[in-house]
Every structure is written in structure tokens, then in C-alpha cells.
Amino acid sequence: MSTMRSLTFDAIIIGGGGAGLRAGLELSQSGKKTAVLSKVFPTRSHTVSAQGGITCAIASADPNDDWRWHMYDTVKGGDYIADQDAAEYMCTEGPKAVFELEHMGLPFSRFDNGRIYQRPFGGQSKDFGKGGQAARTCAAADRTGHALLHTLYQANLKNGTVFLDEWYAIDLVKNANGDIVGVIALCIETGETVVVKSKATVLATGGAGRIYASTTNALINTGDGIGMALRAGLPVQDMEMWQFHPTGIHGAGVLVTEGCRGEGGYLVNKDGERFMERYAPNAKDLAGRDVVARSMVLEILEGRGCGENGDHVFLKLDHLGEEVLNKRLPGISELSKTFAHVDPTNAPIPVVPTCHYMMGGIATNVHGQAIAQNEDGSDRIVNGLYAVGEVACVSVHGANRLGGNSLLDLVVFGRAAGKYIESALNEGVEYLEPTQSDIDAALVRLNRWNESESGESVPELKRELQQIMQNSFGVFRQEDKMEEGVKQLSDLRERIAKAGLSDKSQVFNTARIEALELDNLMEVAEATAIAALTRKESRGAHSRYDFPDRDDENWLKHSLFFPNEKRVGKRDVNFAPKTVERFEPKIRTY
Amino acid sequence: MLQVSIYRYNPETDTAPYMQEFQVDTQGRDLMVLNVMEMLKEQDSSLAYRRSCREGVCGSDGMNMNGKNGLTCVTALSEVVKDNKLVLRPLPGLPVVRDLVVDMSIFYKQYERIQPYLLNDTPAPAIERLQSPEDRDKLDGLYECILCACCSTACPSFWWNPDKFVGPSGLLQAYRFLADSRDTATKERLSELDDPFAVFRCRGIMNCVAVCPKGLNPTRAIGKIRELLLANAT
Ligand SMILES: Cc1cc2nc3c(=O)[nH]c(=O)nc-3n(C[C@H](O)[C@H](O)[C@H](O)COP(=O)(O)OP(=O)(O)OC[C@H]3O[C@@H](n4cnc5c(N)ncnc54)[C@H](O)[C@@H]3O)c2cc1C
Ligand code: SF4
Ligand code: SF4
Ligand code: FES
């Protein structure tokens, strides 16, 4: 391995989705030698799929809108384990970040007065929940993610960011002091493995929805960043918190945006009843996603589901009329026709709650610095490592993310991390060079696959993993099922450790990539399972039959999963915003 | 049983490309072509192709299916299969890296060449730049491009001059910025395109329009650029 090439950058950003590109832009604008490394060409990242919009109090739909209302909604939406300093930062910095996107050229839809179009989304209110539904989600039709990702890629081209397209990051390189000093990466096209050295390694690898059998996520969302962090011995936070989106197309898993309901669509059961009126009399179909998803599952369980098997409900849009559908939701009409064989102008779309978003991730502060824990429970900053976007848990989403808040999270914290890294580099940081054995340690996994003889195949093991997660860690959870799931996962881990890679070729070997991804799915699934089993309460997206109530006394906390001991600890939630009074936990109703 | 014939080429082991035959039991379901490829990959893990979103928005999986370019993830078998046969080839005209994976460098280079970003030399306001809904409407049918290259690799003019003719995708993007009321670089953009090849190699064959999976119309955009160039010249 002594012939391995090394590359050196001031900052290496792993991931070319919205978060990675925003961080990359900030750094290349500052003149730092920055590379964005991505396993797919950047515009093929999952951000491209985001539909409904980016939520932010830019005061366009309502000139009196206030970032504090947005912050309140975010904290309440997160069932009070969102960090309030981070939510405050996101909601105050948000407008600047959104206007910057517009200045870069993002083709937002517009109101007649020329300002950015905003639509209502779930969980949004005016005046701290007292002023009715707000319309706070800035949109480019229903293709906001596409518009945002392409705009950011373009801005990076303009600013000369270096791109390592179709490179796969395998594992983090850790020096003797425990600082992260780079990453091992594989050029997919040639098969060459290199060590990329840097004083700032930014994980922006996105989500991991592919741990479930049914998900709205892209095939590439395999939680690689979480896997890398866990293998480096670092803890991850709130991994039990998975959002199930109410409107995945039944059978296909493909998403139709909450913007459909924002524009006036609603859910009905087999009797044609608008059932959300019963569960959330005020917000109805625009209650928090966790609330709507649970209500749907209850309708189905109680025999009011639609279709032959009664296993879904309907999203009704036809009353909106062709013009609204064509103008505001053109992509939805396309997806619905392709994947549900339904034209929403004249028939309802069959939908079912579908795994959508990972609220948990690598704990960070508002600068994107990764956080681990000292013996005494205090925070410890992990030198050299940063995380932004869905892989991070800063935590603005707490136990349940509000629609449109992820795209805002990406650009606000991608930007913040870029700014912080710039100043840290300017002040000068020095870490111990990695030794050969530090580098070898990060190569163990790749070598294992490369030397594997025969063994069970990757696709089959992946399918089993996804099925376990689907069965035992879905919308509703309970002890015995979860215990069984944890046990199955631990058996599966042993089998994966002996699985085989039959194709050992170098050039564009996608079988090798899928094998490496399976390791990461395994890490994410296990962290999720053990954290879910440990949190003995119901909060936000984590809903237990056996512990149906929120338990603020014991669990107004983040969970932290430690990989070496497979132990779950706790971390304090931040209740100290700088410029506003803290929001006290209240019973959450919509 | 569906008969699938796939273009195979691994530069490490194959001296020349060949077609490999597979049989797939679809159980009568009208699957997407991508689903069929996933089933094949389980039979032969060495089969290489790109994919990401599996819903027609990322542009990874442009491919030639029974002679027509398209995205495998949103193309149902019923749309392409003829006589129970499906022939899958890489996008035509680009170098093959392996199997169905092509080298897109020249395609991306043409994209970068048109300066695909907003240029505005006035200071940015404290809020967004205003744009009327009518002006914003002018970007519809342009900004949605997913850079899948289905169009450019169906275009004979691009096959012959991929280094000099920008191609339908790049020109659609060029027009996306020319048409944006917020962009102030119209003159520079046009002068960059003003040579016998960049735009004028388009012969109006409309292959591009026929294959675009997003229903976009590069030919029309190219026509508009021509008009601007001609108006600029006089
Ligand atoms: C269908 C859908 C619709 C959505 N709509 C909205 C919406 O309207 N509003 C909203 O706010 N949120 C929405 N979300 C959520 C939001 O889109 C995502 O949370 C967000 O885009 C994640 O961005 P990211 O930059 O963190 O990661 P991604 O965009 O997923 O990018 C991850 C990047 O990391 C790279 N990568 C990963 N692993 C590796 C590796 N090992 N080596 C190298 N590179 C790697 C990938 O190539 C990619 O470039 C939606 C999500 C889905 C699934
Ligand atoms: S119309 Fe022009 S760009 Fe389109 S395929 Fe024909 S020659 Fe190519
Ligand atoms: S114009 Fe259409 S076919 Fe061409 S690259 Fe864009 S989306 Fe693909
Ligand atoms: S996989 Fe993204 S367009 Fe087909």
C-alpha cells in the first residue's frame, strides 16, 4: 500500500448535494483550495428530488411574517428536542441564505408583485401558533430541489471549486490524537484508491432512507457518512428519529410533496371522509408529518383504508383544477401518471406513509463542527471533522422535521460551516500527520471486500436488512418487535462480515460500491434500532405502543449511540437561544 | 420470458464490446426498464450502469433502449419492448467507460462553455431581485433540464462535432440564461456563441425533442438563439 497516491486540500467536502455544494461555494469564494468529492455527478444527488420548497420567513406572502414564528413552529414541530440555539440561528440567517440563492439565479416562482412565491406547508403558523396557518415555503413550482441543486452547482463552477466526480469515500483517516485528518477515497472510473488529506473534512453525504424497504429516497441514500463516523468510533445522535412522509405513492415509494396539501389537496379514507379533521381539528391535513402519518396508519388499521387490500388512503387533488396543478404542481402530475397510473386532475392518488428523512445524525454545533462526548457528559469537539445537511444533527429538526426545513438547513449550515472553516484555516490549525498505520486502519474494510472469496450476495442481504427495519422500526414501535429486530440485525451483521464480492475488477465496478454501501446501511440500521429500543417514550416521529406518552422527565434529551459499546447515552438539548426567550415544552396539538 | 440483449464491455478483460443475452421473468408486470436491469444485476453483478433517483429527476440513467434514448427508471416495458425483445445500449456517440456507462466529459464541457450561471453586473439588493410572473414564465421549459444527455447523444450534428457544436442540451441552457430577465450578459453570451459551429450546426432534425424525457424543446430554444444572433448581427 506504500504506492498509494495522496491528494491534499485545505478542505475536502464529501458530498455534492445541497449542503456540500453550499459549503464548497463558501470556501472556494474565500480562495481556499477546496474539493467536493461525490459518488455521483453533483446534480444527480438526492437534493435534486426535493419538490415542495424551502421554508423561510422572507416576508413575501405575508409582509409581517417573523422569523420567531418560524422558530417557534420548528421547535414545536421537533417536539422540543430541537436545539434552540441552532433553530434560532437557522431562522435568523435563513432569509440571507435564501436571497443569496435567488441572486445566484435560482428560478423561484413569483407572486404578482415580483417577489418569491411562498406556499403553506405543514406545521406552519403565524404569531406563535395563535394566528392561523402561515404560507412560508419558498418554491420553484414543485421542483425546488432541482432548481436549488443546479443553481448551487453552477455557482461552484463559476467560482472554480475542484470536483472529484464519481469518487467514493470509504473511511475517515484518524491520527494518533483522534483528530480527523482526511479520508480514503476510490475513483470509481479507474478503481484507484487514494488518501485525501485535509485539515477540514466535511461530511455532507445526505440521508440513509434505503435502510427501509419502502422509502422516498434515492437508491444512493445509504448513510455512508454515518457509517464512516461510527467506524471511526464517534457517536451519533437521535438515530431513532425517522420521518415517515404521509404521501409516498403506494407501491412505488415515490414522493408527492406536502405542497399538494399546501395548495389545498386533502386525504380521504375509503368512505371519502376527510379524516384529518378528526385528528387535527385546526391544522387538519397540514398538521405535523408525524401526526398525519400516524393518523393514516390508524385509519388503515381500523379498516378504513382504500383499495383491494385496504392498505392505503387517497390524496385528493382534482378539485384544485387543471390550472393550479399545471402551474404549481407540474412534477407531481408527471410522477403520479408514471408511478400510480393516475391523472390527478380527475382521480385521487393512492398514498401511504413512507420512510423519508433522517432527523438524527452526527451531532454538531452551529459551525458544523462534529461533537462527541467526554467522560463527564460534556461536549467534545472532534478536531478536523465537520458535518452538514441530512447527515448532521445540529439539531434543528428534533424529533420531527417540518417540511421545507431541510433545504434551509442545507444552505444555512453549509454556509456556516464554510465560513467557520475559512476562519479556522486563517488562524492556522495543525494536526499530527497520519501514520501509515492510521491510513491502513481506514483501508481494512475495502481490503476485506477485495479479499473476500465467496459468500452470500450483497443484494439479498440488503433486502433482508430493509425488511427487518420495515417490520420492526416503522411508524409505530413496540418493545418485543424491536428486540426481535435488534437480534436479527446482529445476526445479519455477522453474515455481512462474511459476504462475498465476486467482481474484483477496477473500472467502474458498481458491485464493489454496493458492497461498501451495505456496510453503511448496516451501521445506520443498528444505531437506529438500538436507539429506538432505548428511548422509552413517544416523541415526534418515535411512537411506541408500549410507551404512548412523552416523558419529559427522562427524555427531554438527545440520545447518543456509542458504536464501540453499542450503548445509548443522553445529551442535553440546548434551551438557550441568544436573542429570544426559550420556548418551554408544551403539549403538542395541531 | 422477456429477451434482453445488453451491450457489454469491460476494458480490463474485453478486447471488443459484445452483446450479452439474458432472459427475465417479469411475471407479466409492466416494470420499468431500471427494475429489469436490477434483476439482471442480481444474476450478474458485474453489469455496470448508473442510477440514483429512480424517478426521472437526476438524469443518471440515460440509455438507448430499443434504439431510442431515454431514462430507464421512468420508461415502462410497455413503452419500448417490441416482439418481447429489449436491446439496451449505452448512449450513442460518447466513449464507453464500461458496459452502459459512458464518458460524459465532452457533454459537460459544452455545458460549462455556455457559462451556465446567472451574470448580473448590478449590485444585489438586500432582498431578492424582483421578477414578474410573466418574466418567470419565460424560464419554464428551460430550467428543468436534468443534464441526462439523451438529446445531445441523439443529435447527428453533435456526433460529428461534439467539440465545436454546443449541442441541444447546452444550447437549451444557454437560452435559459439569455431568457432570464435578471441576466445582464446577453451581449457577451451571444458573442461567445457567434461562430459557424456553436449554434449553426443544428440542422433542425428535432431528434432532441423526440427523446427528451422531460418534454423540453431544445430546437425551439436554438431557434430563439438564432434569431437573437441574427438580430445582433444587423
Ligand atoms: C423525494 C424527496 C423530496 C423532498 N422534498 C423536500 C422539500 O421540498 N423541502 C425540503 O426542505 N426538504 C425536502 N426533502 C429533504 C431534502 O431533500 C434532503 O434532506 C436534502 O436534499 C439532503 O441534502 P444533503 O445535501 O444533505 O444530501 P444529498 O443531496 O443526499 O447529497 C449527498 C451527497 O453525498 C454524496 N455521497 C454520499 N455518500 C458518499 C460517499 N461514500 N462518497 C462520496 N460521496 C458520497 C452523494 O453523491 C451526494 O452528492 C425531500 C426529500 C425527498 C426524499
Ligand atoms: S434539432 Fe438541432 S440540436 Fe436537435 S437533434 Fe436536430 S440538429 Fe441536433
Ligand atoms: S434537454 Fe432534455 S434530453 Fe437534453 S439533457 Fe436536458 S433533460 Fe436531458
Ligand atoms: S435514476 Fe435518476 S433519472 Fe433515472
PDB file of C-alpha atoms in Angstrom, chain A residues 2-3 16 29 75 152 170 191 209 247 285 322 384 399 411 415 454 484 487 511 555 579-580:
ATOM      1  CA  SER A   2       3.006   2.259   0.042  1.00  0.00           C
ATOM      2  CA  THR A   3       2.390   3.251  -3.562  1.00  0.00           C
ATOM      3  CA  GLY A  16     -22.176  17.246  -3.686  1.00  0.00           C
ATOM      4  CA  GLN A  29     -15.146  32.006  -2.773  1.00  0.00           C
ATOM      5  CA  VAL A  75     -39.155  23.840  17.931  1.00  0.00           C
ATOM      6  CA  LEU A 152     -25.524  25.792  -6.468  1.00  0.00           C
ATOM      7  CA  ILE A 170     -14.635   4.754   2.113  1.00  0.00           C
ATOM      8  CA  GLY A 191     -10.630   1.929  -9.384  1.00  0.00           C
ATOM      9  CA  GLY A 209     -33.598   6.100   3.683  1.00  0.00           C
ATOM     10  CA  THR A 247     -47.688  10.876   0.914  1.00  0.00           C
ATOM     11  CA  ASP A 285     -54.095  17.958   6.622  1.00  0.00           C
ATOM     12  CA  GLU A 322     -56.007  21.853 -14.047  1.00  0.00           C
ATOM     13  CA  GLY A 384     -10.907  18.322  11.750  1.00  0.00           C
ATOM     14  CA  ALA A 399     -37.887  14.536  16.792  1.00  0.00           C
ATOM     15  CA  VAL A 411     -27.868  26.158   2.827  1.00  0.00           C
ATOM     16  CA  ARG A 415     -22.680  28.284   4.524  1.00  0.00           C
ATOM     17  CA  SER A 454     -17.194 -16.409  -1.847  1.00  0.00           C
ATOM     18  CA  GLU A 484     -36.508  -9.228  17.772  1.00  0.00           C
ATOM     19  CA  LYS A 487     -31.384  -9.617  17.374  1.00  0.00           C
ATOM     20  CA  ALA A 511     -20.794  -4.117  -7.339  1.00  0.00           C
ATOM     21  CA  TRP A 555     -36.260  12.004  27.752  1.00  0.00           C
ATOM     22  CA  THR A 579     -31.958  36.779  21.314  1.00  0.00           C
ATOM     23  CA  VAL A 580     -35.359  35.388  22.297  1.00  0.00           C
TER      24      VAL A 580
END
